[in-house]
Amino acid sequence: MQEDFPDGVKAFYDAGTLACVALDAVIGPQVFLSGFPLAGSDPEQGQQFLLDHAAEHGNCLLYTPDDSLSLTDLGVLLRSQQVGATRLTRPLFVKEEWLESHYFRDHLPLEGCSG
């Protein structure tokens, strides 16, 4: 089940329990990790930030088939979103079981995906 909010936030549920929150790159609320803006940044800078953060804090990294990067122990998955002629970062906050699942991890966010 998916629930859309007017402020660029999408919530996804698994058996009635919140499983993922996806923020829009442009209109979604801005969130920061150690001072870095996760929404609306350059994807290359976002990935480099996550790599540096993982090296400094010992986070577990995971690449997805679309070259997105996740800090699995924090439940942060950094996707990119096409905005006009450019791509911007789009953060997702995902429960551990979904990050461990190839299906969910590789299809998040689930818009337009048959499950």
Short mmCIF file of N, CA and C in Angstrom, two decimals:
data_model
loop_
_atom_site.label_atom_id
_atom_site.label_comp_id
_atom_site.label_asym_id
_atom_site.label_seq_id
_atom_site.Cartn_x
_atom_site.Cartn_y
_atom_site.Cartn_z
N MET A 1 0.85 -1.18 0.00
CA MET A 1 0.00 0.00 0.00
C MET A 1 0.90 1.24 0.00
N GLN A 2 0.46 2.25 -0.73
CA GLN A 2 1.19 3.51 -0.84
C GLN A 2 0.28 4.65 -0.41
N GLU A 3 0.87 5.61 0.29
CA GLU A 3 0.13 6.81 0.69
C GLU A 3 0.94 8.02 0.25
N ASP A 4 0.30 8.90 -0.53
CA ASP A 4 0.96 10.12 -1.00
C ASP A 4 0.55 11.30 -0.13
N PHE A 5 1.52 12.11 0.22
CA PHE A 5 1.26 13.33 0.98
C PHE A 5 1.55 14.52 0.07
N PRO A 6 0.88 15.65 0.27
CA PRO A 6 1.04 16.78 -0.64
C PRO A 6 2.41 17.45 -0.58
N ASP A 7 3.22 17.15 0.40
CA ASP A 7 4.50 17.84 0.55
C ASP A 7 5.69 17.06 -0.01
N GLY A 8 5.45 16.18 -0.99
CA GLY A 8 6.54 15.44 -1.62
C GLY A 8 7.00 14.23 -0.84
N VAL A 9 6.13 13.71 0.03
CA VAL A 9 6.46 12.53 0.82
C VAL A 9 5.54 11.39 0.41
N LYS A 10 6.13 10.22 0.19
CA LYS A 10 5.34 9.02 -0.09
C LYS A 10 5.69 7.99 0.97
N ALA A 11 4.66 7.38 1.52
CA ALA A 11 4.85 6.35 2.53
C ALA A 11 4.39 5.02 1.95
N PHE A 12 5.16 3.97 2.20
CA PHE A 12 4.85 2.63 1.73
C PHE A 12 4.71 1.73 2.94
N TYR A 13 3.70 0.87 2.91
CA TYR A 13 3.38 0.01 4.05
C TYR A 13 3.49 -1.45 3.65
N ASP A 14 3.86 -2.25 4.61
CA ASP A 14 3.95 -3.70 4.44
C ASP A 14 3.10 -4.32 5.55
N ALA A 15 2.00 -4.92 5.18
CA ALA A 15 1.08 -5.53 6.15
C ALA A 15 0.65 -4.52 7.21
N GLY A 16 0.36 -3.30 6.77
CA GLY A 16 -0.12 -2.27 7.68
C GLY A 16 0.94 -1.56 8.49
N THR A 17 2.21 -1.91 8.29
CA THR A 17 3.31 -1.29 9.03
C THR A 17 4.15 -0.44 8.09
N LEU A 18 4.51 0.75 8.53
CA LEU A 18 5.35 1.63 7.72
C LEU A 18 6.66 0.92 7.37
N ALA A 19 6.99 0.88 6.07
CA ALA A 19 8.19 0.17 5.63
C ALA A 19 9.17 1.08 4.90
N CYS A 20 8.68 2.17 4.30
CA CYS A 20 9.55 3.04 3.52
C CYS A 20 8.92 4.42 3.43
N VAL A 21 9.76 5.44 3.53
CA VAL A 21 9.35 6.82 3.30
C VAL A 21 10.27 7.35 2.20
N ALA A 22 9.65 7.80 1.09
CA ALA A 22 10.41 8.34 -0.04
C ALA A 22 10.14 9.83 -0.14
N LEU A 23 11.20 10.61 -0.25
CA LEU A 23 11.07 12.06 -0.37
C LEU A 23 11.34 12.48 -1.80
N ASP A 24 10.60 13.44 -2.29
CA ASP A 24 10.80 13.98 -3.63
C ASP A 24 12.07 14.83 -3.62
N ALA A 25 12.82 14.79 -4.73
CA ALA A 25 14.08 15.53 -4.82
C ALA A 25 13.89 17.04 -4.77
N VAL A 26 12.73 17.52 -5.22
CA VAL A 26 12.51 18.96 -5.31
C VAL A 26 11.56 19.47 -4.23
N ILE A 27 10.39 18.85 -4.10
CA ILE A 27 9.39 19.38 -3.16
C ILE A 27 9.33 18.65 -1.83
N GLY A 28 10.04 17.53 -1.74
CA GLY A 28 10.05 16.80 -0.48
C GLY A 28 10.78 17.59 0.58
N PRO A 29 10.50 17.35 1.83
CA PRO A 29 11.23 18.08 2.87
C PRO A 29 12.72 17.76 2.80
N GLN A 30 13.52 18.72 3.16
CA GLN A 30 14.97 18.52 3.18
C GLN A 30 15.36 17.79 4.45
N VAL A 31 16.18 16.80 4.32
CA VAL A 31 16.75 16.09 5.46
C VAL A 31 18.27 16.10 5.31
N PHE A 32 18.94 16.07 6.42
CA PHE A 32 20.39 16.14 6.42
C PHE A 32 20.97 14.94 7.16
N LEU A 33 22.13 14.50 6.70
CA LEU A 33 22.91 13.50 7.41
C LEU A 33 24.28 14.13 7.62
N SER A 34 24.62 14.36 8.86
CA SER A 34 25.89 15.01 9.20
C SER A 34 26.11 16.29 8.41
N GLY A 35 25.04 17.07 8.25
CA GLY A 35 25.13 18.36 7.59
C GLY A 35 24.98 18.32 6.08
N PHE A 36 24.93 17.12 5.47
CA PHE A 36 24.79 17.03 4.02
C PHE A 36 23.31 16.93 3.65
N PRO A 37 22.86 17.77 2.69
CA PRO A 37 21.45 17.72 2.27
C PRO A 37 21.19 16.49 1.39
N LEU A 38 20.38 15.56 1.87
CA LEU A 38 20.14 14.32 1.13
C LEU A 38 19.18 14.50 -0.04
N ALA A 39 18.28 15.46 0.03
CA ALA A 39 17.32 15.69 -1.06
C ALA A 39 17.79 16.82 -1.95
N GLY A 40 17.74 16.59 -3.27
CA GLY A 40 18.02 17.65 -4.23
C GLY A 40 19.48 17.96 -4.47
N SER A 41 20.38 17.07 -4.09
CA SER A 41 21.81 17.31 -4.33
C SER A 41 22.25 16.62 -5.62
N ASP A 42 23.46 16.90 -6.03
CA ASP A 42 24.06 16.23 -7.17
C ASP A 42 24.28 14.76 -6.79
N PRO A 43 23.82 13.80 -7.60
CA PRO A 43 23.96 12.39 -7.25
C PRO A 43 25.40 11.94 -7.01
N GLU A 44 26.35 12.44 -7.80
CA GLU A 44 27.75 12.05 -7.58
C GLU A 44 28.25 12.54 -6.23
N GLN A 45 27.89 13.77 -5.87
CA GLN A 45 28.28 14.30 -4.56
C GLN A 45 27.60 13.51 -3.45
N GLY A 46 26.35 13.13 -3.67
CA GLY A 46 25.62 12.35 -2.67
C GLY A 46 26.27 11.00 -2.43
N GLN A 47 26.64 10.33 -3.51
CA GLN A 47 27.30 9.03 -3.35
C GLN A 47 28.65 9.18 -2.66
N GLN A 48 29.41 10.18 -3.05
CA GLN A 48 30.71 10.39 -2.41
C GLN A 48 30.54 10.69 -0.92
N PHE A 49 29.52 11.48 -0.59
CA PHE A 49 29.26 11.77 0.82
C PHE A 49 28.96 10.48 1.57
N LEU A 50 28.09 9.62 1.01
CA LEU A 50 27.76 8.36 1.69
C LEU A 50 28.99 7.47 1.85
N LEU A 51 29.84 7.42 0.82
CA LEU A 51 31.07 6.63 0.93
C LEU A 51 31.98 7.17 2.02
N ASP A 52 32.13 8.49 2.08
CA ASP A 52 32.96 9.11 3.12
C ASP A 52 32.36 8.89 4.50
N HIS A 53 31.04 9.03 4.60
CA HIS A 53 30.36 8.83 5.88
C HIS A 53 30.55 7.40 6.36
N ALA A 54 30.41 6.44 5.44
CA ALA A 54 30.58 5.03 5.79
C ALA A 54 32.00 4.75 6.26
N ALA A 55 32.98 5.33 5.58
CA ALA A 55 34.37 5.12 5.97
C ALA A 55 34.64 5.69 7.36
N GLU A 56 34.07 6.85 7.63
CA GLU A 56 34.31 7.51 8.92
C GLU A 56 33.56 6.85 10.06
N HIS A 57 32.34 6.37 9.79
CA HIS A 57 31.48 5.86 10.87
C HIS A 57 31.29 4.34 10.85
N GLY A 58 31.90 3.66 9.89
CA GLY A 58 31.80 2.20 9.84
C GLY A 58 30.43 1.70 9.39
N ASN A 59 29.73 2.49 8.56
CA ASN A 59 28.42 2.06 8.07
C ASN A 59 28.57 0.96 7.03
N CYS A 60 27.52 0.14 6.93
CA CYS A 60 27.47 -0.92 5.93
C CYS A 60 26.93 -0.34 4.62
N LEU A 61 27.65 -0.57 3.53
CA LEU A 61 27.27 -0.04 2.22
C LEU A 61 26.65 -1.13 1.36
N LEU A 62 25.74 -0.70 0.49
CA LEU A 62 25.13 -1.62 -0.47
C LEU A 62 24.81 -0.85 -1.74
N TYR A 63 25.29 -1.36 -2.87
CA TYR A 63 24.93 -0.79 -4.17
C TYR A 63 23.77 -1.58 -4.73
N THR A 64 22.85 -0.90 -5.40
CA THR A 64 21.72 -1.55 -6.05
C THR A 64 22.00 -1.62 -7.55
N PRO A 65 21.26 -2.43 -8.31
CA PRO A 65 21.52 -2.57 -9.75
C PRO A 65 21.45 -1.25 -10.52
N ASP A 66 20.72 -0.26 -10.01
CA ASP A 66 20.64 1.03 -10.71
C ASP A 66 21.73 2.00 -10.24
N ASP A 67 22.74 1.48 -9.54
CA ASP A 67 23.87 2.27 -9.03
C ASP A 67 23.51 3.23 -7.91
N SER A 68 22.39 2.98 -7.25
CA SER A 68 22.08 3.74 -6.04
C SER A 68 22.91 3.16 -4.91
N LEU A 69 23.07 3.94 -3.86
CA LEU A 69 23.89 3.52 -2.73
C LEU A 69 23.06 3.61 -1.46
N SER A 70 23.26 2.64 -0.58
CA SER A 70 22.52 2.60 0.67
C SER A 70 23.47 2.43 1.84
N LEU A 71 23.16 3.12 2.93
CA LEU A 71 23.79 2.84 4.22
C LEU A 71 22.77 1.97 4.95
N THR A 72 22.96 0.66 4.83
CA THR A 72 21.92 -0.27 5.28
C THR A 72 21.67 -0.21 6.78
N ASP A 73 22.71 0.01 7.56
CA ASP A 73 22.51 0.05 9.00
C ASP A 73 21.77 1.31 9.46
N LEU A 74 21.72 2.32 8.61
CA LEU A 74 20.95 3.53 8.91
C LEU A 74 19.60 3.52 8.22
N GLY A 75 19.39 2.59 7.28
CA GLY A 75 18.13 2.54 6.54
C GLY A 75 17.98 3.64 5.52
N VAL A 76 19.10 4.17 5.02
CA VAL A 76 19.07 5.26 4.04
C VAL A 76 19.45 4.70 2.67
N LEU A 77 18.58 4.93 1.70
CA LEU A 77 18.84 4.55 0.31
C LEU A 77 18.77 5.83 -0.51
N LEU A 78 19.85 6.16 -1.20
CA LEU A 78 19.91 7.40 -1.97
C LEU A 78 19.73 7.09 -3.45
N ARG A 79 18.54 7.37 -3.94
CA ARG A 79 18.21 7.21 -5.36
C ARG A 79 18.41 8.55 -6.04
N SER A 80 18.30 8.55 -7.38
CA SER A 80 18.30 9.82 -8.10
C SER A 80 16.96 9.96 -8.81
N GLN A 81 16.59 11.19 -9.09
CA GLN A 81 15.31 11.51 -9.70
C GLN A 81 15.57 12.49 -10.84
N GLN A 82 14.98 12.22 -12.00
CA GLN A 82 15.10 13.12 -13.14
C GLN A 82 14.25 14.36 -12.88
N VAL A 83 14.87 15.54 -12.97
CA VAL A 83 14.17 16.81 -12.79
C VAL A 83 14.58 17.70 -13.96
N GLY A 84 13.69 17.82 -14.93
CA GLY A 84 14.04 18.56 -16.13
C GLY A 84 15.20 17.88 -16.84
N ALA A 85 16.26 18.64 -17.10
CA ALA A 85 17.43 18.10 -17.80
C ALA A 85 18.49 17.56 -16.84
N THR A 86 18.22 17.56 -15.56
CA THR A 86 19.24 17.14 -14.59
C THR A 86 18.70 16.03 -13.69
N ARG A 87 19.59 15.41 -12.95
CA ARG A 87 19.21 14.40 -11.95
C ARG A 87 19.60 14.94 -10.58
N LEU A 88 18.73 14.68 -9.61
CA LEU A 88 18.96 15.10 -8.23
C LEU A 88 18.75 13.93 -7.29
N THR A 89 19.36 14.00 -6.13
CA THR A 89 19.21 12.92 -5.15
C THR A 89 17.82 12.91 -4.55
N ARG A 90 17.36 11.69 -4.31
CA ARG A 90 16.06 11.45 -3.69
C ARG A 90 16.27 10.42 -2.58
N PRO A 91 16.19 10.82 -1.32
CA PRO A 91 16.43 9.87 -0.24
C PRO A 91 15.19 9.04 0.08
N LEU A 92 15.44 7.80 0.44
CA LEU A 92 14.41 6.90 0.93
C LEU A 92 14.88 6.36 2.27
N PHE A 93 13.96 6.22 3.17
CA PHE A 93 14.24 5.66 4.49
C PHE A 93 13.47 4.35 4.56
N VAL A 94 14.21 3.25 4.69
CA VAL A 94 13.66 1.94 4.43
C VAL A 94 13.93 1.00 5.61
N LYS A 95 12.92 0.19 5.94
CA LYS A 95 13.13 -0.78 7.02
C LYS A 95 14.12 -1.85 6.56
N GLU A 96 14.83 -2.41 7.49
CA GLU A 96 15.92 -3.34 7.20
C GLU A 96 15.49 -4.52 6.33
N GLU A 97 14.34 -5.09 6.61
CA GLU A 97 13.88 -6.26 5.86
C GLU A 97 13.71 -5.94 4.38
N TRP A 98 13.29 -4.72 4.06
CA TRP A 98 13.12 -4.35 2.66
C TRP A 98 14.47 -4.11 2.00
N LEU A 99 15.42 -3.55 2.73
CA LEU A 99 16.76 -3.37 2.15
C LEU A 99 17.43 -4.71 1.90
N GLU A 100 17.12 -5.71 2.71
CA GLU A 100 17.69 -7.04 2.55
C GLU A 100 17.02 -7.83 1.43
N SER A 101 15.83 -7.41 1.01
CA SER A 101 15.08 -8.09 -0.03
C SER A 101 15.46 -7.55 -1.41
N HIS A 102 15.93 -8.42 -2.29
CA HIS A 102 16.28 -7.97 -3.64
C HIS A 102 15.09 -7.31 -4.32
N TYR A 103 13.90 -7.88 -4.15
CA TYR A 103 12.73 -7.32 -4.82
C TYR A 103 12.48 -5.88 -4.38
N PHE A 104 12.33 -5.68 -3.07
CA PHE A 104 12.00 -4.34 -2.59
C PHE A 104 13.15 -3.36 -2.83
N ARG A 105 14.36 -3.76 -2.49
CA ARG A 105 15.51 -2.88 -2.64
C ARG A 105 15.67 -2.42 -4.08
N ASP A 106 15.48 -3.33 -5.02
CA ASP A 106 15.70 -3.02 -6.42
C ASP A 106 14.53 -2.29 -7.07
N HIS A 107 13.38 -2.22 -6.41
CA HIS A 107 12.21 -1.57 -6.98
C HIS A 107 11.79 -0.31 -6.24
N LEU A 108 12.44 0.02 -5.15
CA LEU A 108 12.03 1.20 -4.38
C LEU A 108 12.38 2.47 -5.10
N PRO A 109 11.59 3.51 -5.07
CA PRO A 109 10.22 3.50 -4.55
C PRO A 109 9.31 2.71 -5.48
N LEU A 110 8.23 2.20 -4.98
CA LEU A 110 7.41 1.23 -5.66
C LEU A 110 6.36 1.80 -6.61
N GLU A 111 6.43 3.09 -6.94
CA GLU A 111 5.47 3.65 -7.86
C GLU A 111 5.52 2.88 -9.17
N GLY A 112 4.35 2.50 -9.65
CA GLY A 112 4.25 1.81 -10.94
C GLY A 112 4.80 0.40 -10.95
N CYS A 113 5.03 -0.17 -9.79
CA CYS A 113 5.61 -1.51 -9.70
C CYS A 113 4.54 -2.48 -9.24
N SER A 114 4.39 -3.57 -9.96
CA SER A 114 3.41 -4.57 -9.51
C SER A 114 4.10 -5.50 -8.53
N GLY A 115 3.48 -5.74 -7.42
CA GLY A 115 4.14 -6.52 -6.39
C GLY A 115 3.48 -7.80 -6.21
#
